[in-house]
Amino acid sequence: MSPGDIVPLSFDSGLVALSFLIAALGSYVALLAAAGIRAETQDGEIRLGYVVIGAVAMGGVGIWSMHFIGMLAQNLPFEVGYQMGLTILSFLVAAGFSGWAFWYVGRDRFTFIRCLIGGCAAGFGVASMHYVGMSAARMPAVLLWNLPLVVLSVLIAVIAATAALWLAFNTQNERQRIGAAILMAVAVCGMHYTGAAAGAVICTAANDAAGGYIGGAMLPYIAFALSIITLLLMRWHLQRASQRFRARMAQRIDSIIESAPAEAPHRSPGASPGPG
């Protein structure tokens, strides 16, 4: 294409499906972490390990990795690379806001106000990650932003994040958890592709690759592979943590039963208290 041409907005359906899959898998593991946070909080404490897993699964995998796979899904007539510093910052933003939201909502009794505050923070983190990630892109083009669509994408992120937190702390069984993960993936992908539609890609003659250039076409696939490995490791850790929690609760119940005073023998009315 020639300088000044606007690249038509279109996507590779296979890569869109892949981005949805990684968002759903990340959301599912984050929901498992939320269940652990809820159980530990009811037990009188909150373990930061669950918060870290929720942050990495939701922010690092479900949002960050999904973003770069979604970027590859957009049909562009040139290769896109990413500035290293901004790419790392986008990961920290996504994981940091997600982790804070899980910690804030999970550290005390669940209420709608806490969920709303956490959802606003997490939604801001999702939107910030997207636009920081977009600013990291290095390509022979510039982006012309449509402000109403940018605002809409941020609203979608906040609403989606609030709904995600509510689902995370209110799902009770595996079927609900799978359904919630799918709904969260729809919301995350909806925000991303709305944000993609908000930026018109206008071709230029130069490709700004200064400041540490990484990625290209392989980065999204590398992110996907690393995300799958990370999710499997986190799923294994959550399974072990759940088994330890159940074993600890069983020990406490046994100790309560053993420490209960034995019931005095029952005496019938008029029975003699003893010989003599």
mmCIF file of N, CA and C in Angstrom, residues 121-244:
data_model
loop_
_atom_site.group_PDB
_atom_site.id
_atom_site.type_symbol
_atom_site.label_atom_id
_atom_site.label_comp_id
_atom_site.label_asym_id
_atom_site.label_seq_id
_atom_site.Cartn_x
_atom_site.Cartn_y
_atom_site.Cartn_z
ATOM 1 N N ALA A 121 -11.101 -0.448 38.902
ATOM 2 C CA ALA A 121 -9.639 -0.506 38.863
ATOM 3 C C ALA A 121 -9.151 -1.508 37.825
ATOM 4 N N ALA A 122 -9.763 -2.705 37.836
ATOM 5 C CA ALA A 122 -9.354 -3.733 36.882
ATOM 6 C C ALA A 122 -9.663 -3.311 35.453
ATOM 7 N N GLY A 123 -10.834 -2.684 35.229
ATOM 8 C CA GLY A 123 -11.189 -2.215 33.891
ATOM 9 C C GLY A 123 -10.234 -1.150 33.391
ATOM 10 N N PHE A 124 -9.835 -0.252 34.284
ATOM 11 C CA PHE A 124 -8.847 0.758 33.906
ATOM 12 C C PHE A 124 -7.534 0.084 33.534
ATOM 13 N N GLY A 125 -7.172 -0.968 34.278
ATOM 14 C CA GLY A 125 -5.951 -1.699 33.970
ATOM 15 C C GLY A 125 -6.013 -2.378 32.612
ATOM 16 N N VAL A 126 -7.178 -2.976 32.295
ATOM 17 C CA VAL A 126 -7.354 -3.633 30.993
ATOM 18 C C VAL A 126 -7.205 -2.620 29.866
ATOM 19 N N ALA A 127 -7.906 -1.497 29.993
ATOM 20 C CA ALA A 127 -7.847 -0.474 28.943
ATOM 21 C C ALA A 127 -6.444 0.118 28.831
ATOM 22 N N SER A 128 -5.808 0.354 29.979
ATOM 23 C CA SER A 128 -4.444 0.905 29.958
ATOM 24 C C SER A 128 -3.490 -0.061 29.285
ATOM 25 N N MET A 129 -3.637 -1.361 29.617
ATOM 26 C CA MET A 129 -2.774 -2.357 28.987
ATOM 27 C C MET A 129 -2.924 -2.318 27.476
ATOM 28 N N HIS A 130 -4.166 -2.226 27.010
ATOM 29 C CA HIS A 130 -4.416 -2.246 25.564
ATOM 30 C C HIS A 130 -3.730 -1.073 24.874
ATOM 31 N N TYR A 131 -3.908 0.119 25.421
ATOM 32 C CA TYR A 131 -3.388 1.295 24.723
ATOM 33 C C TYR A 131 -1.885 1.470 24.942
ATOM 34 N N VAL A 132 -1.352 0.997 26.068
ATOM 35 C CA VAL A 132 0.108 0.962 26.217
ATOM 36 C C VAL A 132 0.689 -0.044 25.230
ATOM 37 N N GLY A 133 0.022 -1.210 25.119
ATOM 38 C CA GLY A 133 0.468 -2.210 24.156
ATOM 39 C C GLY A 133 0.408 -1.694 22.725
ATOM 40 N N MET A 134 -0.626 -0.927 22.415
ATOM 41 C CA MET A 134 -0.729 -0.348 21.067
ATOM 42 C C MET A 134 0.388 0.671 20.825
ATOM 43 N N SER A 135 0.732 1.448 21.850
ATOM 44 C CA SER A 135 1.806 2.435 21.687
ATOM 45 C C SER A 135 3.162 1.766 21.541
ATOM 46 N N ALA A 136 3.274 0.490 21.969
ATOM 47 C CA ALA A 136 4.531 -0.245 21.810
ATOM 48 C C ALA A 136 4.729 -0.749 20.388
ATOM 49 N N ALA A 137 3.665 -0.755 19.579
ATOM 50 C CA ALA A 137 3.752 -1.293 18.219
ATOM 51 C C ALA A 137 4.666 -0.427 17.364
ATOM 52 N N ARG A 138 5.526 -1.085 16.608
ATOM 53 C CA ARG A 138 6.425 -0.413 15.681
ATOM 54 C C ARG A 138 6.128 -0.936 14.276
ATOM 55 N N MET A 139 5.643 -0.051 13.411
ATOM 56 C CA MET A 139 5.219 -0.445 12.070
ATOM 57 C C MET A 139 5.257 0.776 11.155
ATOM 58 N N PRO A 140 5.281 0.566 9.848
ATOM 59 C CA PRO A 140 5.285 1.707 8.908
ATOM 60 C C PRO A 140 3.886 2.304 8.743
ATOM 61 N N ALA A 141 3.329 2.735 9.860
ATOM 62 C CA ALA A 141 1.982 3.305 9.853
ATOM 63 C C ALA A 141 1.780 4.101 11.130
ATOM 64 N N VAL A 142 0.777 4.948 11.111
ATOM 65 C CA VAL A 142 0.368 5.673 12.308
ATOM 66 C C VAL A 142 -1.097 5.342 12.580
ATOM 67 N N LEU A 143 -1.528 5.595 13.821
ATOM 68 C CA LEU A 143 -2.905 5.303 14.217
ATOM 69 C C LEU A 143 -3.667 6.612 14.398
ATOM 70 N N LEU A 144 -4.835 6.683 13.803
ATOM 71 C CA LEU A 144 -5.728 7.826 13.976
ATOM 72 C C LEU A 144 -6.904 7.355 14.814
ATOM 73 N N TRP A 145 -7.024 7.902 16.036
ATOM 74 C CA TRP A 145 -7.974 7.368 16.998
ATOM 75 C C TRP A 145 -9.355 7.986 16.858
ATOM 76 N N ASN A 146 -10.359 7.141 16.998
ATOM 77 C CA ASN A 146 -11.766 7.549 17.040
ATOM 78 C C ASN A 146 -12.165 7.646 18.509
ATOM 79 N N LEU A 147 -12.288 8.890 19.024
ATOM 80 C CA LEU A 147 -12.482 9.081 20.459
ATOM 81 C C LEU A 147 -13.729 8.380 20.998
ATOM 82 N N PRO A 148 -14.892 8.455 20.337
ATOM 83 C CA PRO A 148 -16.065 7.747 20.884
ATOM 84 C C PRO A 148 -15.834 6.238 21.036
ATOM 85 N N LEU A 149 -15.140 5.639 20.064
ATOM 86 C CA LEU A 149 -14.871 4.208 20.180
ATOM 87 C C LEU A 149 -13.851 3.915 21.283
ATOM 88 N N VAL A 150 -12.902 4.811 21.489
ATOM 89 C CA VAL A 150 -11.942 4.653 22.600
ATOM 90 C C VAL A 150 -12.695 4.666 23.925
ATOM 91 N N VAL A 151 -13.599 5.645 24.095
ATOM 92 C CA VAL A 151 -14.390 5.728 25.329
ATOM 93 C C VAL A 151 -15.252 4.482 25.487
ATOM 94 N N LEU A 152 -15.858 4.020 24.391
ATOM 95 C CA LEU A 152 -16.681 2.809 24.455
ATOM 96 C C LEU A 152 -15.849 1.607 24.888
ATOM 97 N N SER A 153 -14.628 1.485 24.366
ATOM 98 C CA SER A 153 -13.779 0.354 24.741
ATOM 99 C C SER A 153 -13.433 0.386 26.225
ATOM 100 N N VAL A 154 -13.213 1.583 26.777
ATOM 101 C CA VAL A 154 -12.918 1.701 28.211
ATOM 102 C C VAL A 154 -14.149 1.321 29.030
ATOM 103 N N LEU A 155 -15.330 1.766 28.605
ATOM 104 C CA LEU A 155 -16.561 1.396 29.312
ATOM 105 C C LEU A 155 -16.785 -0.112 29.281
ATOM 106 N N ILE A 156 -16.530 -0.725 28.132
ATOM 107 C CA ILE A 156 -16.656 -2.182 28.029
ATOM 108 C C ILE A 156 -15.700 -2.856 28.999
ATOM 109 N N ALA A 157 -14.471 -2.329 29.089
ATOM 110 C CA ALA A 157 -13.472 -2.915 29.992
ATOM 111 C C ALA A 157 -13.930 -2.838 31.442
ATOM 112 N N VAL A 158 -14.465 -1.678 31.850
ATOM 113 C CA VAL A 158 -14.904 -1.510 33.249
ATOM 114 C C VAL A 158 -16.096 -2.404 33.555
ATOM 115 N N ILE A 159 -17.088 -2.415 32.672
ATOM 116 C CA ILE A 159 -18.271 -3.256 32.895
ATOM 117 C C ILE A 159 -17.885 -4.726 32.903
ATOM 118 N N ALA A 160 -17.019 -5.111 31.953
ATOM 119 C CA ALA A 160 -16.597 -6.507 31.867
ATOM 120 C C ALA A 160 -15.807 -6.919 33.106
ATOM 121 N N ALA A 161 -14.916 -6.051 33.564
ATOM 122 C CA ALA A 161 -14.109 -6.380 34.739
ATOM 123 C C ALA A 161 -14.974 -6.493 35.997
ATOM 124 N N THR A 162 -15.962 -5.613 36.138
ATOM 125 C CA THR A 162 -16.865 -5.695 37.292
ATOM 126 C C THR A 162 -17.658 -6.996 37.263
ATOM 127 N N ALA A 163 -18.184 -7.336 36.090
ATOM 128 C CA ALA A 163 -18.913 -8.603 35.963
ATOM 129 C C ALA A 163 -17.998 -9.790 36.223
ATOM 130 N N ALA A 164 -16.748 -9.690 35.755
ATOM 131 C CA ALA A 164 -15.798 -10.785 35.956
ATOM 132 C C ALA A 164 -15.512 -10.998 37.435
ATOM 133 N N LEU A 165 -15.334 -9.911 38.178
ATOM 134 C CA LEU A 165 -15.072 -10.043 39.614
ATOM 135 C C LEU A 165 -16.288 -10.620 40.339
ATOM 136 N N TRP A 166 -17.468 -10.179 39.953
ATOM 137 C CA TRP A 166 -18.673 -10.728 40.590
ATOM 138 C C TRP A 166 -18.759 -12.228 40.339
ATOM 139 N N LEU A 167 -18.520 -12.631 39.093
ATOM 140 C CA LEU A 167 -18.556 -14.057 38.765
ATOM 141 C C LEU A 167 -17.455 -14.817 39.500
ATOM 142 N N ALA A 168 -16.272 -14.205 39.588
ATOM 143 C CA ALA A 168 -15.140 -14.878 40.215
ATOM 144 C C ALA A 168 -15.417 -15.235 41.664
ATOM 145 N N PHE A 169 -16.146 -14.375 42.365
ATOM 146 C CA PHE A 169 -16.373 -14.607 43.787
ATOM 147 C C PHE A 169 -17.765 -15.161 44.088
ATOM 148 N N ASN A 170 -18.501 -15.565 43.060
ATOM 149 C CA ASN A 170 -19.843 -16.096 43.293
ATOM 150 C C ASN A 170 -20.133 -17.391 42.554
ATOM 151 N N THR A 171 -19.182 -17.911 41.773
ATOM 152 C CA THR A 171 -19.393 -19.213 41.139
ATOM 153 C C THR A 171 -19.210 -20.306 42.178
ATOM 154 N N GLN A 172 -20.055 -21.335 42.113
ATOM 155 C CA GLN A 172 -20.068 -22.362 43.147
ATOM 156 C C GLN A 172 -19.667 -23.745 42.646
ATOM 157 N N ASN A 173 -19.707 -23.982 41.354
ATOM 158 C CA ASN A 173 -19.378 -25.314 40.861
ATOM 159 C C ASN A 173 -18.665 -25.210 39.512
ATOM 160 N N GLU A 174 -18.239 -26.368 38.997
ATOM 161 C CA GLU A 174 -17.430 -26.391 37.781
ATOM 162 C C GLU A 174 -18.193 -25.875 36.565
ATOM 163 N N ARG A 175 -19.460 -26.223 36.450
ATOM 164 C CA ARG A 175 -20.249 -25.772 35.294
ATOM 165 C C ARG A 175 -20.378 -24.252 35.301
ATOM 166 N N GLN A 176 -20.671 -23.671 36.454
ATOM 167 C CA GLN A 176 -20.762 -22.210 36.536
ATOM 168 C C GLN A 176 -19.414 -21.569 36.218
ATOM 169 N N ARG A 177 -18.317 -22.200 36.691
ATOM 170 C CA ARG A 177 -16.985 -21.642 36.469
ATOM 171 C C ARG A 177 -16.635 -21.634 34.982
ATOM 172 N N ILE A 178 -16.963 -22.698 34.271
ATOM 173 C CA ILE A 178 -16.688 -22.751 32.836
ATOM 174 C C ILE A 178 -17.517 -21.698 32.094
ATOM 175 N N GLY A 179 -18.802 -21.595 32.448
ATOM 176 C CA GLY A 179 -19.645 -20.581 31.831
ATOM 177 C C GLY A 179 -19.143 -19.177 32.105
ATOM 178 N N ALA A 180 -18.686 -18.931 33.343
ATOM 179 C CA ALA A 180 -18.171 -17.614 33.689
ATOM 180 C C ALA A 180 -16.888 -17.312 32.928
ATOM 181 N N ALA A 181 -16.022 -18.315 32.749
ATOM 182 C CA ALA A 181 -14.777 -18.113 32.006
ATOM 183 C C ALA A 181 -15.065 -17.750 30.550
ATOM 184 N N ILE A 182 -16.064 -18.396 29.960
ATOM 185 C CA ILE A 182 -16.439 -18.082 28.578
ATOM 186 C C ILE A 182 -16.985 -16.662 28.483
ATOM 187 N N LEU A 183 -17.827 -16.282 29.448
ATOM 188 C CA LEU A 183 -18.384 -14.928 29.454
ATOM 189 C C LEU A 183 -17.276 -13.880 29.634
ATOM 190 N N MET A 184 -16.326 -14.160 30.510
ATOM 191 C CA MET A 184 -15.214 -13.238 30.709
ATOM 192 C C MET A 184 -14.380 -13.109 29.440
ATOM 193 N N ALA A 185 -14.168 -14.225 28.737
ATOM 194 C CA ALA A 185 -13.401 -14.188 27.490
ATOM 195 C C ALA A 185 -14.111 -13.346 26.435
ATOM 196 N N VAL A 186 -15.441 -13.472 26.371
ATOM 197 C CA VAL A 186 -16.221 -12.647 25.439
ATOM 198 C C VAL A 186 -16.018 -11.165 25.759
ATOM 199 N N ALA A 187 -16.033 -10.830 27.044
ATOM 200 C CA ALA A 187 -15.884 -9.434 27.449
ATOM 201 C C ALA A 187 -14.488 -8.906 27.130
ATOM 202 N N VAL A 188 -13.449 -9.694 27.452
ATOM 203 C CA VAL A 188 -12.074 -9.254 27.191
ATOM 204 C C VAL A 188 -11.840 -9.077 25.694
ATOM 205 N N CYS A 189 -12.283 -10.043 24.905
ATOM 206 C CA CYS A 189 -12.117 -9.938 23.450
ATOM 207 C C CYS A 189 -12.944 -8.786 22.883
ATOM 208 N N GLY A 190 -14.135 -8.580 23.441
ATOM 209 C CA GLY A 190 -14.961 -7.467 22.993
ATOM 210 C C GLY A 190 -14.272 -6.137 23.197
ATOM 211 N N MET A 191 -13.611 -5.985 24.363
ATOM 212 C CA MET A 191 -12.883 -4.745 24.627
ATOM 213 C C MET A 191 -11.733 -4.585 23.631
ATOM 214 N N HIS A 192 -10.978 -5.662 23.411
ATOM 215 C CA HIS A 192 -9.804 -5.570 22.537
ATOM 216 C C HIS A 192 -10.202 -5.195 21.120
ATOM 217 N N TYR A 193 -11.183 -5.881 20.570
ATOM 218 C CA TYR A 193 -11.519 -5.646 19.165
ATOM 219 C C TYR A 193 -12.272 -4.330 18.970
ATOM 220 N N THR A 194 -12.948 -3.859 20.013
ATOM 221 C CA THR A 194 -13.502 -2.502 19.950
ATOM 222 C C THR A 194 -12.372 -1.484 19.934
ATOM 223 N N GLY A 195 -11.346 -1.731 20.778
ATOM 224 C CA GLY A 195 -10.180 -0.855 20.777
ATOM 225 C C GLY A 195 -9.435 -0.884 19.446
ATOM 226 N N ALA A 196 -9.385 -2.080 18.828
ATOM 227 C CA ALA A 196 -8.728 -2.178 17.517
ATOM 228 C C ALA A 196 -9.495 -1.368 16.473
ATOM 229 N N ALA A 197 -10.824 -1.404 16.543
ATOM 230 C CA ALA A 197 -11.638 -0.633 15.598
ATOM 231 C C ALA A 197 -11.506 0.868 15.836
ATOM 232 N N ALA A 198 -11.101 1.250 17.063
ATOM 233 C CA ALA A 198 -10.981 2.674 17.385
ATOM 234 C C ALA A 198 -9.768 3.321 16.743
ATOM 235 N N GLY A 199 -8.800 2.521 16.290
ATOM 236 C CA GLY A 199 -7.587 3.088 15.707
ATOM 237 C C GLY A 199 -7.481 2.793 14.216
ATOM 238 N N ALA A 200 -7.658 3.802 13.387
ATOM 239 C CA ALA A 200 -7.489 3.633 11.951
ATOM 240 C C ALA A 200 -5.999 3.602 11.625
ATOM 241 N N VAL A 201 -5.561 2.575 10.882
ATOM 242 C CA VAL A 201 -4.147 2.392 10.539
ATOM 243 C C VAL A 201 -3.874 3.089 9.205
ATOM 244 N N ILE A 202 -3.013 4.124 9.239
ATOM 245 C CA ILE A 202 -2.682 4.903 8.046
ATOM 246 C C ILE A 202 -1.217 4.647 7.690
ATOM 247 N N CYS A 203 -0.976 4.151 6.489
ATOM 248 C CA CYS A 203 0.372 3.788 6.060
ATOM 249 C C CYS A 203 1.273 5.017 5.953
ATOM 250 N N THR A 204 2.554 4.815 6.322
ATOM 251 C CA THR A 204 3.584 5.834 6.158
ATOM 252 C C THR A 204 4.760 5.189 5.436
ATOM 253 N N ALA A 205 5.792 5.992 5.190
ATOM 254 C CA ALA A 205 6.963 5.469 4.479
ATOM 255 C C ALA A 205 7.995 4.874 5.420
ATOM 256 N N ALA A 206 7.968 5.279 6.698
ATOM 257 C CA ALA A 206 9.030 4.877 7.627
ATOM 258 C C ALA A 206 8.501 3.894 8.658
ATOM 259 N N ASN A 207 9.428 3.080 9.185
ATOM 260 C CA ASN A 207 9.113 2.138 10.259
ATOM 261 C C ASN A 207 9.985 2.482 11.442
ATOM 262 N N ASP A 208 9.404 3.017 12.512
ATOM 263 C CA ASP A 208 10.151 3.420 13.700
ATOM 264 C C ASP A 208 10.444 2.195 14.545
ATOM 265 N N ALA A 209 11.688 1.726 14.518
ATOM 266 C CA ALA A 209 12.074 0.536 15.274
ATOM 267 C C ALA A 209 13.046 0.861 16.387
ATOM 268 N N ALA A 210 13.127 2.124 16.785
ATOM 269 C CA ALA A 210 14.100 2.510 17.796
ATOM 270 C C ALA A 210 13.662 2.093 19.180
ATOM 271 N N GLY A 211 14.654 1.937 20.066
ATOM 272 C CA GLY A 211 14.368 1.742 21.479
ATOM 273 C C GLY A 211 14.169 0.302 21.896
ATOM 274 N N GLY A 212 14.804 -0.657 21.225
ATOM 275 C CA GLY A 212 14.665 -2.048 21.656
ATOM 276 C C GLY A 212 13.490 -2.709 20.973
ATOM 277 N N TYR A 213 13.736 -3.388 19.878
ATOM 278 C CA TYR A 213 12.676 -3.888 19.006
ATOM 279 C C TYR A 213 12.558 -5.394 19.191
ATOM 280 N N ILE A 214 11.376 -5.881 19.559
ATOM 281 C CA ILE A 214 11.177 -7.314 19.753
ATOM 282 C C ILE A 214 9.927 -7.746 19.006
ATOM 283 N N GLY A 215 9.805 -9.042 18.861
ATOM 284 C CA GLY A 215 8.522 -9.565 18.410
ATOM 285 C C GLY A 215 8.465 -9.876 16.944
ATOM 286 N N GLY A 216 7.637 -9.142 16.247
ATOM 287 C CA GLY A 216 7.300 -9.524 14.902
ATOM 288 C C GLY A 216 6.204 -10.572 14.936
ATOM 289 N N ALA A 217 6.115 -11.360 13.887
ATOM 290 C CA ALA A 217 5.026 -12.327 13.762
ATOM 291 C C ALA A 217 5.107 -13.443 14.787
ATOM 292 N N MET A 218 6.307 -13.708 15.348
ATOM 293 C CA MET A 218 6.463 -14.837 16.262
ATOM 294 C C MET A 218 6.044 -14.516 17.694
ATOM 295 N N LEU A 219 6.030 -13.231 18.083
ATOM 296 C CA LEU A 219 5.751 -12.888 19.479
ATOM 297 C C LEU A 219 4.417 -13.433 19.977
ATOM 298 N N PRO A 220 3.315 -13.295 19.236
ATOM 299 C CA PRO A 220 2.049 -13.827 19.744
ATOM 300 C C PRO A 220 2.080 -15.345 19.949
ATOM 301 N N TYR A 221 2.767 -16.067 19.043
ATOM 302 C CA TYR A 221 2.827 -17.524 19.204
ATOM 303 C C TYR A 221 3.690 -17.904 20.402
ATOM 304 N N ILE A 222 4.783 -17.164 20.612
ATOM 305 C CA ILE A 222 5.612 -17.398 21.799
ATOM 306 C C ILE A 222 4.808 -17.106 23.058
ATOM 307 N N ALA A 223 4.047 -16.004 23.040
ATOM 308 C CA ALA A 223 3.208 -15.664 24.189
ATOM 309 C C ALA A 223 2.175 -16.747 24.446
ATOM 310 N N PHE A 224 1.608 -17.311 23.385
ATOM 311 C CA PHE A 224 0.611 -18.373 23.544
ATOM 312 C C PHE A 224 1.240 -19.619 24.170
ATOM 313 N N ALA A 225 2.402 -20.036 23.654
ATOM 314 C CA ALA A 225 3.057 -21.237 24.189
ATOM 315 C C ALA A 225 3.438 -21.050 25.652
ATOM 316 N N LEU A 226 4.031 -19.907 25.982
ATOM 317 C CA LEU A 226 4.404 -19.644 27.369
ATOM 318 C C LEU A 226 3.174 -19.554 28.264
ATOM 319 N N SER A 227 2.084 -19.016 27.737
ATOM 320 C CA SER A 227 0.855 -18.908 28.522
ATOM 321 C C SER A 227 0.285 -20.282 28.847
ATOM 322 N N ILE A 228 0.304 -21.201 27.875
ATOM 323 C CA ILE A 228 -0.208 -22.544 28.127
ATOM 324 C C ILE A 228 0.620 -23.235 29.199
ATOM 325 N N ILE A 229 1.951 -23.122 29.104
ATOM 326 C CA ILE A 229 2.819 -23.725 30.122
ATOM 327 C C ILE A 229 2.545 -23.100 31.486
ATOM 328 N N THR A 230 2.424 -21.781 31.523
ATOM 329 C CA THR A 230 2.162 -21.083 32.793
ATOM 330 C C THR A 230 0.829 -21.508 33.389
ATOM 331 N N LEU A 231 -0.198 -21.607 32.568
ATOM 332 C CA LEU A 231 -1.519 -21.995 33.063
ATOM 333 C C LEU A 231 -1.513 -23.419 33.599
ATOM 334 N N LEU A 232 -0.811 -24.327 32.928
ATOM 335 C CA LEU A 232 -0.732 -25.703 33.411
ATOM 336 C C LEU A 232 -0.035 -25.764 34.766
ATOM 337 N N LEU A 233 1.061 -25.010 34.910
ATOM 338 C CA LEU A 233 1.774 -24.988 36.192
ATOM 339 C C LEU A 233 0.901 -24.392 37.297
ATOM 340 N N MET A 234 0.183 -23.316 36.980
ATOM 341 C CA MET A 234 -0.675 -22.688 37.982
ATOM 342 C C MET A 234 -1.845 -23.593 38.335
ATOM 343 N N ARG A 235 -2.391 -24.290 37.332
ATOM 344 C CA ARG A 235 -3.491 -25.226 37.603
ATOM 345 C C ARG A 235 -3.030 -26.344 38.522
ATOM 346 N N TRP A 236 -1.829 -26.833 38.295
ATOM 347 C CA TRP A 236 -1.264 -27.886 39.156
ATOM 348 C C TRP A 236 -1.067 -27.356 40.578
ATOM 349 N N HIS A 237 -0.553 -26.132 40.688
ATOM 350 C CA HIS A 237 -0.342 -25.558 42.014
ATOM 351 C C HIS A 237 -1.665 -25.351 42.748
ATOM 352 N N LEU A 238 -2.675 -24.875 42.040
ATOM 353 C CA LEU A 238 -3.978 -24.666 42.676
ATOM 354 C C LEU A 238 -4.587 -25.982 43.141
ATOM 355 N N GLN A 239 -4.397 -27.049 42.351
ATOM 356 C CA GLN A 239 -4.914 -28.351 42.749
ATOM 357 C C GLN A 239 -4.260 -28.826 44.035
ATOM 358 N N ARG A 240 -2.949 -28.676 44.119
ATOM 359 C CA ARG A 240 -2.238 -29.067 45.340
ATOM 360 C C ARG A 240 -2.660 -28.207 46.524
ATOM 361 N N ALA A 241 -2.815 -26.898 46.290
ATOM 362 C CA ALA A 241 -3.234 -26.005 47.377
ATOM 363 C C ALA A 241 -4.631 -26.373 47.869
ATOM 364 N N SER A 242 -5.520 -26.732 46.945
ATOM 365 C CA SER A 242 -6.876 -27.136 47.328
ATOM 366 C C SER A 242 -6.846 -28.408 48.166
ATOM 367 N N GLN A 243 -6.013 -29.363 47.800
ATOM 368 C CA GLN A 243 -5.894 -30.603 48.569
ATOM 369 C C GLN A 243 -5.349 -30.329 49.966
ATOM 370 N N ARG A 244 -4.352 -29.439 50.058
ATOM 371 C CA ARG A 244 -3.811 -29.090 51.375
ATOM 372 C C ARG A 244 -4.856 -28.393 52.231
#
